[in-house]
mmCIF file of C-alpha atoms in Angstrom:
data_model
loop_
_atom_site.group_PDB
_atom_site.id
_atom_site.type_symbol
_atom_site.label_atom_id
_atom_site.label_comp_id
_atom_site.label_asym_id
_atom_site.label_seq_id
_atom_site.Cartn_x
_atom_site.Cartn_y
_atom_site.Cartn_z
ATOM 1 C CA GLY A 1 189.827 229.306 165.720
ATOM 2 C CA ALA A 2 188.527 226.658 168.665
ATOM 3 C CA GLY A 3 188.341 223.361 167.493
ATOM 4 C CA VAL A 4 186.817 220.447 168.495
ATOM 5 C CA SER A 5 186.342 219.744 172.317
ATOM 6 C CA GLN A 6 185.434 216.947 174.535
ATOM 7 C CA SER A 7 184.669 216.250 178.284
ATOM 8 C CA PRO A 8 185.684 215.141 180.337
ATOM 9 C CA SER A 9 188.952 214.232 179.220
ATOM 10 C CA ASN A 10 189.493 211.234 181.636
ATOM 11 C CA LYS A 11 186.290 209.323 183.401
ATOM 12 C CA VAL A 12 186.911 206.158 185.605
ATOM 13 C CA THR A 13 183.845 204.370 186.314
ATOM 14 C CA GLU A 14 182.565 201.444 187.902
ATOM 15 C CA LYS A 15 181.029 198.280 185.816
ATOM 16 C CA GLY A 16 177.348 199.316 185.720
ATOM 17 C CA LYS A 17 177.314 202.870 185.932
ATOM 18 C CA ASP A 18 175.787 205.046 183.340
ATOM 19 C CA VAL A 19 178.621 207.804 181.556
ATOM 20 C CA GLU A 20 177.713 210.836 179.609
ATOM 21 C CA LEU A 21 180.575 212.178 177.042
ATOM 22 C CA ARG A 22 180.172 215.472 175.549
ATOM 23 C CA CYS A 23 181.348 216.831 172.130
ATOM 24 C CA ASP A 24 181.323 220.230 171.261
ATOM 25 C CA PRO A 25 182.034 220.609 167.305
ATOM 26 C CA ILE A 26 183.425 223.692 165.469
ATOM 27 C CA SER A 27 180.777 226.147 164.794
ATOM 28 C CA GLY A 28 179.309 226.093 161.605
ATOM 29 C CA HIS A 29 180.199 222.297 160.875
ATOM 30 C CA THR A 30 176.652 220.347 159.962
ATOM 31 C CA ALA A 31 178.419 216.717 160.736
ATOM 32 C CA LEU A 32 179.601 215.197 163.774
ATOM 33 C CA TYR A 33 181.179 211.788 164.124
ATOM 34 C CA TRP A 34 181.752 209.409 166.967
ATOM 35 C CA TYR A 35 184.219 207.020 166.895
ATOM 36 C CA ARG A 36 185.799 205.256 169.451
ATOM 37 C CA GLN A 37 189.719 203.632 169.460
ATOM 38 C CA SER A 38 190.896 200.582 171.667
ATOM 39 C CA LEU A 39 193.945 198.541 171.653
ATOM 40 C CA GLY A 40 191.900 195.241 170.308
ATOM 41 C CA GLN A 41 189.411 197.001 167.725
ATOM 42 C CA GLY A 42 191.651 200.242 166.458
ATOM 43 C CA LEU A 43 189.197 203.040 165.407
ATOM 44 C CA GLU A 44 185.917 201.802 164.595
ATOM 45 C CA PHE A 45 182.732 204.220 163.893
ATOM 46 C CA LEU A 46 179.965 204.630 166.074
ATOM 47 C CA ILE A 47 177.390 207.169 165.027
ATOM 48 C CA TYR A 48 177.066 210.209 162.465
ATOM 49 C CA PHE A 49 174.971 213.199 162.505
ATOM 50 C CA GLN A 50 174.437 215.575 159.476
ATOM 51 C CA GLY A 51 172.246 217.971 159.687
ATOM 52 C CA ASN A 52 169.053 217.778 160.162
ATOM 53 C CA SER A 53 168.663 213.961 158.695
ATOM 54 C CA ALA A 54 168.374 210.848 160.640
ATOM 55 C CA PRO A 55 171.488 209.868 162.634
ATOM 56 C CA ASP A 56 173.713 206.944 161.007
ATOM 57 C CA LYS A 57 173.617 204.844 164.269
ATOM 58 C CA SER A 58 175.112 201.880 162.060
ATOM 59 C CA GLY A 59 178.485 201.480 164.407
ATOM 60 C CA LEU A 60 176.604 201.465 167.713
ATOM 61 C CA PRO A 61 178.002 198.005 169.416
ATOM 62 C CA SER A 62 174.898 197.574 171.402
ATOM 63 C CA ASP A 63 171.544 199.026 172.908
ATOM 64 C CA ARG A 64 173.625 200.317 175.637
ATOM 65 C CA PHE A 65 175.060 203.172 173.512
ATOM 66 C CA SER A 66 173.255 206.231 172.320
ATOM 67 C CA ALA A 67 173.251 209.595 171.036
ATOM 68 C CA GLU A 68 171.571 213.156 170.648
ATOM 69 C CA ARG A 69 172.666 216.103 168.921
ATOM 70 C CA THR A 70 170.582 219.183 170.562
ATOM 71 C CA GLY A 71 170.177 221.893 168.131
ATOM 72 C CA GLY A 72 172.788 221.100 165.427
ATOM 73 C CA SER A 73 175.689 221.859 167.652
ATOM 74 C CA VAL A 74 176.876 219.836 171.115
ATOM 75 C CA SER A 75 176.379 215.900 171.137
ATOM 76 C CA THR A 76 176.315 213.765 173.968
ATOM 77 C CA LEU A 77 177.310 210.348 173.725
ATOM 78 C CA THR A 78 175.437 208.119 176.366
ATOM 79 C CA ILE A 79 176.560 204.652 177.482
ATOM 80 C CA GLN A 80 174.257 202.536 179.914
ATOM 81 C CA ARG A 81 175.014 200.220 182.550
ATOM 82 C CA THR A 82 178.553 200.438 181.191
ATOM 83 C CA GLN A 83 181.241 197.105 180.632
ATOM 84 C CA GLN A 84 185.117 196.713 181.218
ATOM 85 C CA GLU A 85 185.184 196.132 177.100
ATOM 86 C CA ASP A 86 183.380 199.674 176.895
ATOM 87 C CA SER A 87 187.104 201.068 178.224
ATOM 88 C CA ALA A 88 188.394 202.847 175.091
ATOM 89 C CA VAL A 89 189.207 206.627 173.952
ATOM 90 C CA TYR A 90 185.940 208.046 172.464
ATOM 91 C CA LEU A 91 186.747 210.257 169.419
ATOM 92 C CA CYS A 92 184.151 213.241 168.439
ATOM 93 C CA ALA A 93 185.022 214.673 165.027
ATOM 94 C CA SER A 94 182.765 217.606 163.035
ATOM 95 C CA SER A 95 183.092 218.293 159.513
ATOM 96 C CA PRO A 96 181.463 220.723 156.702
ATOM 97 C CA ARG A 97 179.764 218.482 154.478
ATOM 98 C CA LEU A 98 182.114 216.790 151.862
ATOM 99 C CA ALA A 99 185.507 217.791 153.871
ATOM 100 C CA ALA A 100 187.748 216.221 155.924
ATOM 101 C CA GLN A 101 186.771 215.572 159.511
ATOM 102 C CA TYR A 102 188.449 217.401 162.583
ATOM 103 C CA PHE A 103 189.146 215.329 165.851
ATOM 104 C CA GLY A 104 188.340 216.109 169.297
ATOM 105 C CA PRO A 105 190.974 215.199 171.919
ATOM 106 C CA GLY A 106 188.852 212.081 172.905
ATOM 107 C CA THR A 107 187.341 211.088 176.256
ATOM 108 C CA ARG A 108 189.518 208.097 177.847
ATOM 109 C CA LEU A 109 187.032 205.935 179.561
ATOM 110 C CA THR A 110 187.719 203.215 181.673
ATOM 111 C CA VAL A 111 185.423 200.722 183.038
ATOM 112 C CA LEU A 112 186.401 199.140 186.570
ATOM 113 C CA GLU B 1 181.742 195.151 154.242
ATOM 114 C CA LEU B 2 184.039 198.168 153.161
ATOM 115 C CA LYS B 3 187.678 197.018 154.709
ATOM 116 C CA VAL B 4 191.330 198.957 155.023
ATOM 117 C CA GLU B 5 194.307 197.266 155.414
ATOM 118 C CA GLN B 6 197.740 198.848 155.377
ATOM 119 C CA ASN B 7 201.149 197.755 155.715
ATOM 120 C CA PRO B 8 203.546 197.803 157.409
ATOM 121 C CA LEU B 9 201.718 197.848 160.905
ATOM 122 C CA PHE B 10 205.216 199.257 162.244
ATOM 123 C CA LEU B 11 208.062 200.853 160.441
ATOM 124 C CA SER B 12 211.154 201.822 162.043
ATOM 125 C CA MET B 13 213.398 203.693 159.761
ATOM 126 C CA GLN B 14 216.670 205.979 159.768
ATOM 127 C CA GLU B 15 216.896 209.389 159.398
ATOM 128 C CA GLY B 16 217.359 210.799 155.627
ATOM 129 C CA LYS B 17 216.065 207.416 154.001
ATOM 130 C CA ASN B 18 212.762 207.489 152.208
ATOM 131 C CA TYR B 19 209.825 204.729 152.397
ATOM 132 C CA THR B 20 206.422 204.339 151.506
ATOM 133 C CA ILE B 21 203.134 203.084 153.634
ATOM 134 C CA TYR B 22 200.661 201.076 151.688
ATOM 135 C CA CYS B 23 196.567 201.101 151.977
ATOM 136 C CA ASN B 24 194.046 198.987 150.257
ATOM 137 C CA TYR B 25 190.559 199.129 150.051
ATOM 138 C CA SER B 26 188.008 196.540 149.487
ATOM 139 C CA THR B 27 185.219 198.245 147.655
ATOM 140 C CA THR B 28 184.884 201.352 145.445
ATOM 141 C CA SER B 29 185.052 204.639 147.656
ATOM 142 C CA ASP B 30 184.980 208.308 146.670
ATOM 143 C CA ARG B 31 187.091 209.835 149.444
ATOM 144 C CA LEU B 32 190.531 208.809 150.905
ATOM 145 C CA TYR B 33 192.127 210.717 153.828
ATOM 146 C CA TRP B 34 195.266 210.395 155.381
ATOM 147 C CA TYR B 35 195.926 211.064 159.064
ATOM 148 C CA ARG B 36 198.391 211.222 161.927
ATOM 149 C CA GLN B 37 198.439 210.872 165.685
ATOM 150 C CA ASP B 38 201.018 211.577 167.935
ATOM 151 C CA PRO B 39 201.177 209.375 171.438
ATOM 152 C CA GLY B 40 198.289 210.094 173.344
ATOM 153 C CA LYS B 41 196.856 212.976 171.144
ATOM 154 C CA SER B 42 193.982 212.933 168.744
ATOM 155 C CA LEU B 43 194.131 212.778 165.030
ATOM 156 C CA GLU B 44 195.260 215.175 162.726
ATOM 157 C CA SER B 45 194.261 215.857 158.953
ATOM 158 C CA LEU B 46 196.764 215.542 156.517
ATOM 159 C CA PHE B 47 195.867 214.743 153.009
ATOM 160 C CA VAL B 48 192.199 214.320 151.235
ATOM 161 C CA LEU B 49 192.152 212.858 148.037
ATOM 162 C CA LEU B 50 189.415 212.568 145.814
ATOM 163 C CA SER B 51 189.723 211.444 142.371
ATOM 164 C CA ASN B 52 192.200 208.511 140.692
ATOM 165 C CA GLY B 53 195.575 209.873 139.997
ATOM 166 C CA ALA B 54 195.145 212.678 142.904
ATOM 167 C CA VAL B 55 198.530 213.562 144.524
ATOM 168 C CA LYS B 56 199.184 215.570 147.348
ATOM 169 C CA GLN B 57 202.324 216.903 149.053
ATOM 170 C CA GLU B 58 203.185 218.530 152.114
ATOM 171 C CA GLY B 59 206.673 218.870 153.497
ATOM 172 C CA ARG B 60 208.091 215.200 153.318
ATOM 173 C CA LEU B 61 204.746 213.778 152.851
ATOM 174 C CA MET B 62 203.277 212.899 149.451
ATOM 175 C CA ALA B 63 200.224 211.076 149.188
ATOM 176 C CA SER B 64 198.979 209.309 146.353
ATOM 177 C CA LEU B 65 195.513 207.347 145.018
ATOM 178 C CA ASP B 66 195.163 204.796 142.457
ATOM 179 C CA THR B 67 191.198 204.135 142.555
ATOM 180 C CA LYS B 68 191.375 201.281 140.076
ATOM 181 C CA ALA B 69 193.752 199.322 141.805
ATOM 182 C CA ARG B 70 192.374 200.876 145.315
ATOM 183 C CA LEU B 71 195.189 201.715 147.103
ATOM 184 C CA SER B 72 196.612 204.714 148.373
ATOM 185 C CA THR B 73 200.044 205.436 149.072
ATOM 186 C CA LEU B 74 202.017 208.130 151.369
ATOM 187 C CA HIS B 75 205.728 208.318 150.948
ATOM 188 C CA ILE B 76 208.115 209.592 153.161
ATOM 189 C CA THR B 77 211.028 211.732 151.755
ATOM 190 C CA ALA B 78 214.408 211.985 153.683
ATOM 191 C CA ALA B 79 212.549 211.276 157.218
ATOM 192 C CA VAL B 80 213.366 213.441 160.089
ATOM 193 C CA HIS B 81 212.800 212.613 163.732
ATOM 194 C CA ASP B 82 209.258 214.745 163.964
ATOM 195 C CA LEU B 83 207.832 212.529 161.601
ATOM 196 C CA SER B 84 207.822 209.798 164.348
ATOM 197 C CA ALA B 85 203.740 209.132 164.792
ATOM 198 C CA THR B 86 201.440 206.275 163.858
ATOM 199 C CA TYR B 87 199.452 207.493 160.205
ATOM 200 C CA PHE B 88 195.914 206.230 159.593
ATOM 201 C CA CYS B 89 194.244 206.090 155.891
ATOM 202 C CA ALA B 90 190.482 206.165 155.871
ATOM 203 C CA VAL B 91 187.799 205.475 153.316
ATOM 204 C CA SER B 92 184.629 206.904 153.297
ATOM 205 C CA ASN B 93 181.868 205.232 151.082
ATOM 206 C CA PHE B 94 179.815 207.246 148.133
ATOM 207 C CA GLY B 95 177.068 208.933 149.840
ATOM 208 C CA ASN B 96 177.971 208.267 153.118
ATOM 209 C CA GLU B 97 180.684 210.212 155.041
ATOM 210 C CA LYS B 98 181.164 207.896 157.823
ATOM 211 C CA LEU B 99 185.181 206.820 157.524
ATOM 212 C CA THR B 100 186.550 202.908 157.624
ATOM 213 C CA PHE B 101 189.888 203.130 159.246
ATOM 214 C CA GLY B 102 192.966 201.084 158.272
ATOM 215 C CA THR B 103 194.728 199.333 161.535
ATOM 216 C CA GLY B 104 197.937 202.471 161.256
ATOM 217 C CA THR B 105 201.214 202.147 160.656
ATOM 218 C CA ARG B 106 203.472 203.366 163.884
ATOM 219 C CA LEU B 107 206.266 205.049 162.353
ATOM 220 C CA THR B 108 209.563 205.058 164.219
ATOM 221 C CA ILE B 109 212.767 207.592 162.979
ATOM 222 C CA ILE B 110 215.522 206.774 164.558
ATOM 223 C CA PRO B 111 218.469 208.907 164.712
#
């Protein structure tokens, strides 16, 4: 079956621009997660959506980062006024409740 | 704050040899995961360990969990080249499923 998909696969942007990253989770998965992976920081949790509950935003590094999940399915991660330190691979994952998370291929973000 | 440490960070081993990767975590947790990542690729789930003493095996990989010691191990038996990858352990806290990842172990199998 279809796995988690993310778009775009690569994004190059200029410092100060806003970017939107999209995640399509596996159908029927109630939980959706965003992580980022960078050389300096490893794999970091960003935000977690579970069903209709309020999202856990505890991992968002600044108020320039936000995410939403529409209709319990597709999610968009938005980074405003991008900085060079935002350069990383942004990974989305989804899971049924209390199960292993399935990761998408990631979006490689480069901020020039 | 939950912290997860893996060692070693880098591991080169010859084909046919056995070795173990260690994952320590700092606070009690209800679930431990092992993932594999190939270069330029995303994360692939290998094992989910749910209880003390849990042991799971898939091919040449075996994972175990000791919740009292807050330690998980990933044992590689008779390594083959296609096991070369980076292996991550990750832990979730009770009641919250977000994952805290270890630093990863980059495994290289040498012919």
